[in-house]
Structures are given as structure tokens and as C-alpha cells.
XYZ file of C-alpha atoms in Angstrom:
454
model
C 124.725 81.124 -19.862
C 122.920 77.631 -20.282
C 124.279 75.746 -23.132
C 122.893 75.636 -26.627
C 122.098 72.193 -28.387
C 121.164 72.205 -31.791
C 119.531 68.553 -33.203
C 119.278 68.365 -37.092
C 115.939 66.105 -39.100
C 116.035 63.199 -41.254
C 118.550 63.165 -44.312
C 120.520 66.058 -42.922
C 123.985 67.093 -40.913
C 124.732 69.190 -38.310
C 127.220 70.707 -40.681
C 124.042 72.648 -42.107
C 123.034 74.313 -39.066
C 126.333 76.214 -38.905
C 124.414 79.550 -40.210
C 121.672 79.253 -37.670
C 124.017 78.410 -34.979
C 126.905 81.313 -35.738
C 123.459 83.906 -36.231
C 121.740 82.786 -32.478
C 126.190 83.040 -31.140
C 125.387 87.009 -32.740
C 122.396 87.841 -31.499
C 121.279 85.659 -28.482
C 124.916 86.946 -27.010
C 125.970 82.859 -26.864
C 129.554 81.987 -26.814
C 131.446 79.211 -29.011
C 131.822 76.984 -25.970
C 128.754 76.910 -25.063
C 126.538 76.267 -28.040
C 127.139 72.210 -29.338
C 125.367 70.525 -32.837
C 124.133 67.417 -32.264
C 124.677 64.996 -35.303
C 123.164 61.391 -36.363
C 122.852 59.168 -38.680
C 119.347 59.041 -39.951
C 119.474 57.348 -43.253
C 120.478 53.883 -41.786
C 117.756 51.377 -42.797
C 118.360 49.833 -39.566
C 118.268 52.095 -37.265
C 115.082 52.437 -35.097
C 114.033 55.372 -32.840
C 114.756 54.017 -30.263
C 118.472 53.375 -31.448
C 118.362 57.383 -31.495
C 116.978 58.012 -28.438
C 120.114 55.685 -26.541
C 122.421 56.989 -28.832
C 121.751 60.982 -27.737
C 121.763 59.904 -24.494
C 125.204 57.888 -24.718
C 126.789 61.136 -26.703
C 124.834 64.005 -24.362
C 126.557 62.045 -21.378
C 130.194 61.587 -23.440
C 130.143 65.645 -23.687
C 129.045 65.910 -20.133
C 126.546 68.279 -20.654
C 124.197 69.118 -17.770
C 121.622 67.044 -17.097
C 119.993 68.871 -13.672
C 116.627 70.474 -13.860
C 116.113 73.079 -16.699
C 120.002 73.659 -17.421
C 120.010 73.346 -21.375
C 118.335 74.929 -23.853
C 117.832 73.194 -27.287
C 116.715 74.054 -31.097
C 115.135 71.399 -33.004
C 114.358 70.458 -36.804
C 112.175 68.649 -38.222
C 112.819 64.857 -37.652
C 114.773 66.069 -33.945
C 111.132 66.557 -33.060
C 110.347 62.850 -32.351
C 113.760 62.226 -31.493
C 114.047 65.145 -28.746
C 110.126 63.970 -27.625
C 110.975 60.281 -27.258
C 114.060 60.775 -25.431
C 112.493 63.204 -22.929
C 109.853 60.854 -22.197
C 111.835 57.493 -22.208
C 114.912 58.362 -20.800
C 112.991 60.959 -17.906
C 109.829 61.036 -17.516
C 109.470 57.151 -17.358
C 111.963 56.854 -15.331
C 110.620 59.323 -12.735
C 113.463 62.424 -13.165
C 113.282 66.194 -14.625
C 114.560 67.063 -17.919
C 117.433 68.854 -17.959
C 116.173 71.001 -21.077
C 114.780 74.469 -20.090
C 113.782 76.042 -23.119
C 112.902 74.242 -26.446
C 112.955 75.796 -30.058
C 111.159 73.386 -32.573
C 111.538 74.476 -36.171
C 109.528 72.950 -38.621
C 108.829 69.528 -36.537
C 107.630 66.193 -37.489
C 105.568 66.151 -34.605
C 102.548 64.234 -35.906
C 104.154 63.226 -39.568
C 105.271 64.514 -42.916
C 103.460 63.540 -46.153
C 107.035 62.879 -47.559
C 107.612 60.052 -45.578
C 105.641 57.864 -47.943
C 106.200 59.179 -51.105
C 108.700 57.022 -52.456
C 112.774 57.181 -52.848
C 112.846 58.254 -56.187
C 111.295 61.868 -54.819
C 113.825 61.905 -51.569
C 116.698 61.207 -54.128
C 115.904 62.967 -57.281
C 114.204 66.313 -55.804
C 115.769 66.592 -52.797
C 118.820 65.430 -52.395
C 120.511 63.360 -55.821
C 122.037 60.245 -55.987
C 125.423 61.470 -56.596
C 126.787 60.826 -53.138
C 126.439 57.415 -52.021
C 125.962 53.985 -54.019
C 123.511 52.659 -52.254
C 121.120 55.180 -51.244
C 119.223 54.494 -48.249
C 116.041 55.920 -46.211
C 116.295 54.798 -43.052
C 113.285 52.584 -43.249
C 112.589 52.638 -39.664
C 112.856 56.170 -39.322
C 110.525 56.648 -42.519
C 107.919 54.624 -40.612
C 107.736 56.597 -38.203
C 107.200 59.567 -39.725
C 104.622 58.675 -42.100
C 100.897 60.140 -41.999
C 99.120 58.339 -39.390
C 101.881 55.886 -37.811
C 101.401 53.841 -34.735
C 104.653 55.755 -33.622
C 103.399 59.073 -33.249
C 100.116 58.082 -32.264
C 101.878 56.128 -29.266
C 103.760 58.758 -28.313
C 101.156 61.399 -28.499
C 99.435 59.005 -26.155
C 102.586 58.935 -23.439
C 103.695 62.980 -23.950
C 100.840 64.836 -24.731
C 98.220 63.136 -22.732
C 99.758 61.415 -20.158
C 102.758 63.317 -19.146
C 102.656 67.344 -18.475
C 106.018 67.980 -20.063
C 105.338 70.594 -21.939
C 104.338 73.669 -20.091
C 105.442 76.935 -18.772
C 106.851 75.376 -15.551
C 108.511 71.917 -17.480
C 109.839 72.145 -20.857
C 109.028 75.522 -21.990
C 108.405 74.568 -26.215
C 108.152 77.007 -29.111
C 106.963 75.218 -32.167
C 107.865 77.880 -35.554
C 106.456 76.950 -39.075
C 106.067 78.096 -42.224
C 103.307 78.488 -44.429
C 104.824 77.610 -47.915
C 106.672 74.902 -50.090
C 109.469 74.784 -52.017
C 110.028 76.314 -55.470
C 111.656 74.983 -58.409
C 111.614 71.390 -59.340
C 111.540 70.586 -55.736
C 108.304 71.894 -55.625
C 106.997 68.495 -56.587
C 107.095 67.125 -52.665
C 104.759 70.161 -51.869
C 101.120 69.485 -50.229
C 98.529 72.101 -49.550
C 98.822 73.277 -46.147
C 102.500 71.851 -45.896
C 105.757 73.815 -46.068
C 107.279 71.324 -48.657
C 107.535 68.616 -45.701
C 105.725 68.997 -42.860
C 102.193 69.997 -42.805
C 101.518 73.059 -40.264
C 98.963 70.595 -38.643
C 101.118 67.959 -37.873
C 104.291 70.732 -36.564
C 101.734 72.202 -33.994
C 102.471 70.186 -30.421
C 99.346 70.956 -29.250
C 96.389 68.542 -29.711
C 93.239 67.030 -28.969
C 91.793 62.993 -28.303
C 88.457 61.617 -28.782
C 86.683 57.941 -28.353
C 84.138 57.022 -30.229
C 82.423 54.094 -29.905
C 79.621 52.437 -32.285
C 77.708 50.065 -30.398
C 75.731 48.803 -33.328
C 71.712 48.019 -34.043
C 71.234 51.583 -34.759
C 72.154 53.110 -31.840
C 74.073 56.009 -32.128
C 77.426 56.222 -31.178
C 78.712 57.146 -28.411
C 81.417 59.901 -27.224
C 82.988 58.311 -24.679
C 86.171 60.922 -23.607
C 87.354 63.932 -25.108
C 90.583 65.480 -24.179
C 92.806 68.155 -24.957
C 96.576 67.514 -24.966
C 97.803 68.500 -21.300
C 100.391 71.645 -20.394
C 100.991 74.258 -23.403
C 103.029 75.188 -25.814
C 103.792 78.313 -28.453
C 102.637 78.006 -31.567
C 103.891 80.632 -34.583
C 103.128 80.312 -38.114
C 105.350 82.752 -40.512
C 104.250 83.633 -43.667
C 106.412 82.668 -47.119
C 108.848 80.453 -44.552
C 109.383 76.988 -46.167
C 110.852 73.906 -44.553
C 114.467 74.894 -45.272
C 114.289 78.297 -44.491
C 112.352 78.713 -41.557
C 115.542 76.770 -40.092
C 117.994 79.649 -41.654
C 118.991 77.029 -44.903
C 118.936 79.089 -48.189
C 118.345 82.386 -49.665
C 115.984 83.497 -46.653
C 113.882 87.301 -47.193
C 114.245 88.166 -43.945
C 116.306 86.261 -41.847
C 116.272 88.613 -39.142
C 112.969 88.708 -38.535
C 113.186 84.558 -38.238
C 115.878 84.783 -35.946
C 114.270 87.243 -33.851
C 111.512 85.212 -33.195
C 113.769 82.094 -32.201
C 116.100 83.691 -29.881
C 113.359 85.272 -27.974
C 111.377 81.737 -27.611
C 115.641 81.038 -26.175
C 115.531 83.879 -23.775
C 112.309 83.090 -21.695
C 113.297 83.214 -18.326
C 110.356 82.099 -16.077
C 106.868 80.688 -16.288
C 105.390 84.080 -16.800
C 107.108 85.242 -19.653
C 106.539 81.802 -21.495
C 102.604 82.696 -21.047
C 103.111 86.133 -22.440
C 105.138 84.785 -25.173
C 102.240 81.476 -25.567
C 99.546 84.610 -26.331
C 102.149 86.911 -28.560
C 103.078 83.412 -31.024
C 98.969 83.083 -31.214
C 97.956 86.806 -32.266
C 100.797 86.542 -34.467
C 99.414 83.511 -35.739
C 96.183 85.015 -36.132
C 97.035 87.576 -38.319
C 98.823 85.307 -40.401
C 95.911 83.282 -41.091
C 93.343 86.142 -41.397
C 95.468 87.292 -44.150
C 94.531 84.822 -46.287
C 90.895 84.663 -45.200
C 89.685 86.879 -48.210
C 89.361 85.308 -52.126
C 92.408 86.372 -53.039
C 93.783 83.004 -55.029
C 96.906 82.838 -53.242
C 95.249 82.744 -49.681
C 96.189 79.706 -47.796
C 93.583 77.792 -45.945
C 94.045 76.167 -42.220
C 93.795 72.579 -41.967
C 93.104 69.948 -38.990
C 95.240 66.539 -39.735
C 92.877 64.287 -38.521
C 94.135 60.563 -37.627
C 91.581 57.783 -37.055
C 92.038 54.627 -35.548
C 89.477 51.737 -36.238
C 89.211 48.414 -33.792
C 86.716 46.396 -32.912
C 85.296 45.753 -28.982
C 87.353 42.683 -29.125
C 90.541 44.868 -29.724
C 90.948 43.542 -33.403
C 91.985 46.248 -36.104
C 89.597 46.766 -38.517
C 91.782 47.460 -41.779
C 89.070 47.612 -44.311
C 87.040 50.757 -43.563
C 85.304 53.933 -45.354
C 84.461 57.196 -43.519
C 81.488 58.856 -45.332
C 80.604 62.754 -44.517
C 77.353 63.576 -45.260
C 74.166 65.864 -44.547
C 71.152 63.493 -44.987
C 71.182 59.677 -44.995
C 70.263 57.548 -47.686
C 70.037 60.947 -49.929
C 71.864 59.928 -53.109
C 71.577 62.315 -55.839
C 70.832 65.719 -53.967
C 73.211 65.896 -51.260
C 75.177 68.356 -51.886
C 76.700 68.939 -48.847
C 78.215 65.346 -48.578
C 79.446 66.226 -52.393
C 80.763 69.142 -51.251
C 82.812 67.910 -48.088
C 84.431 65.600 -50.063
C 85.486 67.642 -53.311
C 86.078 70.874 -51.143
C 86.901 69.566 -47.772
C 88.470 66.148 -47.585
C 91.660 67.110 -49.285
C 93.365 63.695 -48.676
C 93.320 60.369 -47.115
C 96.229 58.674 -46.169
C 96.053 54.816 -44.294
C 99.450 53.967 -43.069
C 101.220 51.268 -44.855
C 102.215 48.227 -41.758
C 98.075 48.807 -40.631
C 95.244 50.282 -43.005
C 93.226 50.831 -39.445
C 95.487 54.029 -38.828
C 94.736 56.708 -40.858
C 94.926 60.549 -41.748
C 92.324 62.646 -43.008
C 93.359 65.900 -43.553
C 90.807 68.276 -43.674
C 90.793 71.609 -45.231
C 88.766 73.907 -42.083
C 88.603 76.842 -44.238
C 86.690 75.595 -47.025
C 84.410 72.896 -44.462
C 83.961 75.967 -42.106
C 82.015 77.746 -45.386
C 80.231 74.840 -46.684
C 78.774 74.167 -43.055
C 77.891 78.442 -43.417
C 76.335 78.188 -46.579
C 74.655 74.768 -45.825
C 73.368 75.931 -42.360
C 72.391 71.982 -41.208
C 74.244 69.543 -39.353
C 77.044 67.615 -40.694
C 76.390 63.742 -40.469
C 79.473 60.950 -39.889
C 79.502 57.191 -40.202
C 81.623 54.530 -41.526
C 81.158 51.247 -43.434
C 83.229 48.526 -42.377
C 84.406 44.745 -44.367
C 83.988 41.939 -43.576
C 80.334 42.632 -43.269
C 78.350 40.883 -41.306
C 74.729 40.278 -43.397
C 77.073 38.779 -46.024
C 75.840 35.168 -45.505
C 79.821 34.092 -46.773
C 80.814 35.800 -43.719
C 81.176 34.206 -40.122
C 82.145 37.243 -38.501
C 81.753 40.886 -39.421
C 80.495 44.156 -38.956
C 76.920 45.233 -39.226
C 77.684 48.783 -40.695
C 75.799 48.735 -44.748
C 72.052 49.136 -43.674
C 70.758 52.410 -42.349
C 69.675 50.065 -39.350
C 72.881 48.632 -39.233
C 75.196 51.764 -37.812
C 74.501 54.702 -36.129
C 75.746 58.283 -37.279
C 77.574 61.310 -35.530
C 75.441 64.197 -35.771
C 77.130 67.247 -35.867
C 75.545 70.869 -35.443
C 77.445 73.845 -36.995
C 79.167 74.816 -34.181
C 79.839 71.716 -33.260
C 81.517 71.199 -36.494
C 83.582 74.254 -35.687
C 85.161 72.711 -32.242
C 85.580 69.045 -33.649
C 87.819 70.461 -36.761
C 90.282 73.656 -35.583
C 92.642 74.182 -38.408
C 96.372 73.787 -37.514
C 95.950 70.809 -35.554
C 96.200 67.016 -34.985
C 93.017 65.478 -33.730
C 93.380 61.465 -32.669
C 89.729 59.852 -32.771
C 89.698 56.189 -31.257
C 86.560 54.213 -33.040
C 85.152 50.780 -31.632
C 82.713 48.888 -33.627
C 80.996 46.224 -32.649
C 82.307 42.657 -33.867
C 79.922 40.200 -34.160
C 79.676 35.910 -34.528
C 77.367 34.072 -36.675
C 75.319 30.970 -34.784
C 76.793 28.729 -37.412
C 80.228 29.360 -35.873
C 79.842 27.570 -33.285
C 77.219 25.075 -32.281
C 76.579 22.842 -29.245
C 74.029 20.176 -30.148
C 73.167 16.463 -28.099
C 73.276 12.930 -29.023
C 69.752 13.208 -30.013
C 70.085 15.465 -32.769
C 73.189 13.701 -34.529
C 70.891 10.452 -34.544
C 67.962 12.875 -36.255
C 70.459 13.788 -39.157
């Protein structure tokens, strides 16, 4: 029997895993000695990733657990996404060896953010988790950082894991990612986010993504689409209905807490490449069936959403900070267009630029409700961006020519393609260039002759 490790998320203790890990001992047949709970300090203002990442390393090698090929399996939560991702990578895959982890549980991860992250410590303290025990309550800054909306961090490793590396797939790291669908109740229900299960959003849990480029070559040209990628391997994806952040991991007054634990000791007991592929197209109809549920008009229905995270530069690799996205179905139509009215009152359900640098940000979209406007509509969906400091501002020496309809191209989107650009329950990472541009006035070369003229 391969041992069991069980990594807790931000603000939490291993402690609180004891239910989950005496239920999987019951039913996945696991004994005592072979199932561990892996415990760290994440509130720490100082503590970086990348302090976590040595430190699990430090404490897997202290307990001398295997490290060979595919000899452990491990269960996840939340904030032990990142953690569990960056250490695989940086500690193995950069360093040219296998992982020793064989299969991988992830309940409820951070895998692309949590719209907590930013929300403020009076929310962490208050609603979730008091001010009673400590006297100086602390974050973990770093750790915050990282999993805000949008972050450098995630979009960095995303870049390393899930499009560089193949370590995720039914012959590496076999992965089960299991989220729910709903927030919390009660006065904690003030964290909760549409589309979120009180923390994460079911977008930013799913491990599978996609990449685009996008670059905007200015003078009216249109852009240009210059690579689109999905992430490489795969992994299982399950969605359960009414499961919040808490109890999807077994914390709390949970309805049915076998049928949870069913689901993550059979993503345990995959055996082979096979019956991780069988299991891949089982978590997806399940999936399915959760969302068509909710497909009717019923009031309650919950919609699917795509976290889409933007990244703005220039072609001279400058961030461009001070940026506006605008969706809409004619240009320079004002008054009338209702479907650029409607895609952001129905669609665009929120915008979030990450705090260090404004170029990174989220849009989250809702795909249920753009998926019915772009029905209804029946014409293609338009995209372009306005960008500061612009460059026809004669106060401005450099700039962005992005105001003018002659100034910036647009994306042109047909309904379908609308349809494959946004999937709900997903993270897409678009990469935009603009085109940065210098004023004569800047810089001027001028002979002898011409001073003497002046």
C-alpha cells in the first residue's frame, strides 16, 4: 500500500483533516502507518512560496518517505494546490527526475486564484476565522499574493506546468481536481462570489487550461493570433453539486459525505494509465449533468464561467498598466448597441487587475448568460482595448495609438467562435502586445547649420 499524504490550504492545520483522513483509513482500506498530514505555516507574512516548496521537501525527506517513481499518493486543499504544483516542478521536473507522487486528489484548489485573496483582513478575520486567537493577526502577505485573481505567480507557473512540462497525465501524475458548486451560508456567506464555492471559483480549481497571443500591430490592422494552445497532458475534472469549500474537503455538517468520499478514494485507487482515462471521461459526464441541471430558468440554476486573465505589454516588453477591454457588436455604435450593453451588464461579471501590476488581470466571464446573448444576437462579437498614455495626445512623447477607429484594430468573433474562445469552468491566459510608439520630438539629430538658423 503506497503511502497517503494529506497537504492542508492557507489559514488552516492539518489537525482539521483528521475526519477526511480517519474516513479514506475506512474506506480506501489504508492503515495508520501509512497515511501522514502534512502541516505548515501559512499565515507568516514572510514566508514566500518558495519558502514552502524547500520546506516540504526538507520535512518529506526528514520522514523518509519515498521519493522513486509514482510511490505516493497525495490529497490536496485548496492553497496545497500551488504548493504541491511548485514543488513538483521546482524540485523535479527542473531538475530532470520523476515525481515520486502517483496519484493526486485536489480538493477545492487554488489553482489559478481565489477572489478572497484580495478582499481585505477584516473579512479573513471577522467571517472566517475571528481574532480571538492570536494578537497580531497575520495573512501571510506573500502567500496572499500569490493567490490573488490574476497574479504573476500563477500565471508563471501555468506557463512552466501546464504548458511546458507534461506532468499531469495518465502516465505522470495522475490528478483529480473535485469542486463544489456553492458558498457558504450564514454570515460567512459574505466572502461568496458567483460561480465560487465561498473561495475558490470552479474556474480557477479546474487544472486544465488554455493560452493565447494576441498581438495588435497598430494603424488599423487587425490583430493578430499569433499561438493558441491548450494546456498539455490531462487531468479529471468533477464538479459536485451543494459542496462548498469546507465541505467538499469533509469539514462540517456534510449531506452526504459518503458520496464525497466515494468519489475521492476512487480518484486514490487508479491503478494504471487506462483506468485514469476511464475515470478522466466518468468525472466529465458527471460534470455534465451537473451543469445541465441548472441550464433551465429555474432562479437557483448556477451558470458556468471562464476566468479569463489578460496580460497587456507593449512590443518593447513594457507593461502597459493603464488599459480598458471593451466588448462590443458594432464599432463606433453608441446608443443602439445592445449587445455590447448586454455583455457587460449580463456577461462581464467582474474585473479584477492585480494589485503589484494593473497589466495582469481577470475577467471573469459568465458563459451561460454570453453563450445566450451571442444566440439571441446572432452577429459576431467584436474585442478591442484602449490603452494610456495615448499617443495623439500632443502632451505625450510616447504612447499608444488605440482611441481612433483608425488607431486599433478589433477581434472579430463569429458565434461559434465565441463558443471555443470562452468554455465555462476554465482559466484562459491571453498574452496582448501593442504597439509602443516615439514622437519625432523625442529625439532629434540636427547640424551646425540649423543651430546657426535659430
Amino acid at each position: 500500500m503506497k503511502p497517503l499524504v494529506i497537504i492542508h490550504g492557507w489559514s488552516d492545520v492539518a489537525d482539521s483533516f483528521l475526519p477526511l483522513a480517519e474516513a479514506i483509513e475506512s474506506l480506501g482500506h489504508r492503515s495508520v502507518e501509512h497515511l501522514f498530514l502534512g502541516n505548515y505555516v501559512s499565515l507568516d507574512d514572510d514566508v514566500q512560496m518558495l519558502d514552502l516548496v524547500r520546506a516540504l521537501s526538507k520535512a518529506w525527506s526528514d520522514k523518509r518517505l519515498p521519493t522513486a517513481s509514482k510511490s505516493v499518493d497525495v490529497v490536496i486543499h485548496s492553497t496545497g494546490g500551488l504548493v504541491i504544483r511548485d514543488w513538483l516542478e521546482t524540485e523535479y521536473v527542473t531538475a530532470g527526475l520523476k515525481p515520486p507522487l502517483n496519484n493526486l486528489v485536489m480538493l477545492a484548489p487554488a489553482n489559478f486564484g481565489s477572489p478572497l485573496a484580495h478582499k481585505g483582513r477584516a473579512l479573513y478575520g471577522r467571517v472566517l476565522k475571528g481574532f480571538s486567537a492570536r494578537k497580531r493577526f497575520q495573512t501571510g502577505t506573500h502567500i496572499l499574493n500569490a493567490l490573488e485573481m490574476a497574479s504573476p505567480y500563477t500565471w508563471h507557473l501555468a506557463q512552466a506546468d501546464r504548458f511546458g512540462s507534461n506532468t499531469f497525465s495518465a502516465t505522470g501524475v495522475r490528478t483529480t481536481v473535485i469542486v463544489g458548486n456553492t458558498g457558504y451560508g450564514g454570515i460567512s456567506s459574505l466572502a461568496n462570489e458567483p460561480g465560487s464555492d465561498g473561495t475558490v471559483y470552479v474556474a480557477t480549481a479546474n487544472l486544465d487550461c488554455a493560452w493565447l497571443a494576441v498581438d495588435f500591430p497598430g494603424s488599423g490592422r487587425n490583430p493578430q493570433l499569433k499561438a493558441a494552445r491548450k494546456s498539455k497532458g490531462e487531468t479529471a475534472f468533477l464538479v459536485l453539486d451543494g459542496l462548498n469549500h469546507s465541505t467538499v474537503a469533509l469539514k462540517g455538517d456534510v449531506d452526504d459525505s459518503d458520496s464525497v468520499l466515494s468519489h475521492i478514494v476512487s480518484a486514490l485507487d487508479i491503478s494504471n494509465a487506462d483506468g485514469f482515462r476511464h475515470w478522466v471521461d466518468v468525472c466529465s459526464e458527471k460534470t455534465r449533468l451537473v451543469m445541465d441541471r441548472y441550464s433551465g430558468s429555474r432562479k437557483d440554476h448556477k451558470h458556468g464561467f471562464q476566468n479569463t486573465v489578460m496580460r497587456v505589454r507593449d512590443d518593447e516588453g513594457f507593461a502597459v498598466t493603464d488599459y480598458v477591454v471593451e466588448f462590443y457588436g458594432e464599432w463606433g455604435v453608441r446608443q443602439n448597441d445592445t449587445m455590447a450593453e448586454r455583455v457587460n451588464d449580463e456577461a462581464l461579471t467582474k474585473v479584477h487587475a492585480y494589485k503589484g501590476d494593473a497589466s495582469y488581470r481577470s475577467f471573469m466571464i459568465d458563459c451561460t448568460n454570453l453563450y445566450k446573448i451571442i444566440d439571441r444576437e446572432n452577429k459576431p462579437l467584436r474585442i478591442s482595448l484602449s490603452a494610456m498614455p495615448d499617443f495623439n495626445d500632443d502632451k505625450n512623447m510616447v504612447g499608444y495609438c488605440s482611441f481612433g477607429a483608425d488607431d486599433i484594430g478589433e477581434i472579430k468573433l463569429s458565434p461559434d467562435a465565441v463558443k471555443e474562445l470562452f468554455v465555462p469552468n476554465r482559466t484562459l491566459f491571453i498574452e496582448i502586445t501593442l504597439k509602443r510608439r516615439q514622437k519625432e520630438e523625442l529625439f532629434r539629430i540636427r547640424n551646425k547649420a540649423e543651430f546657426m538658423e535659430q
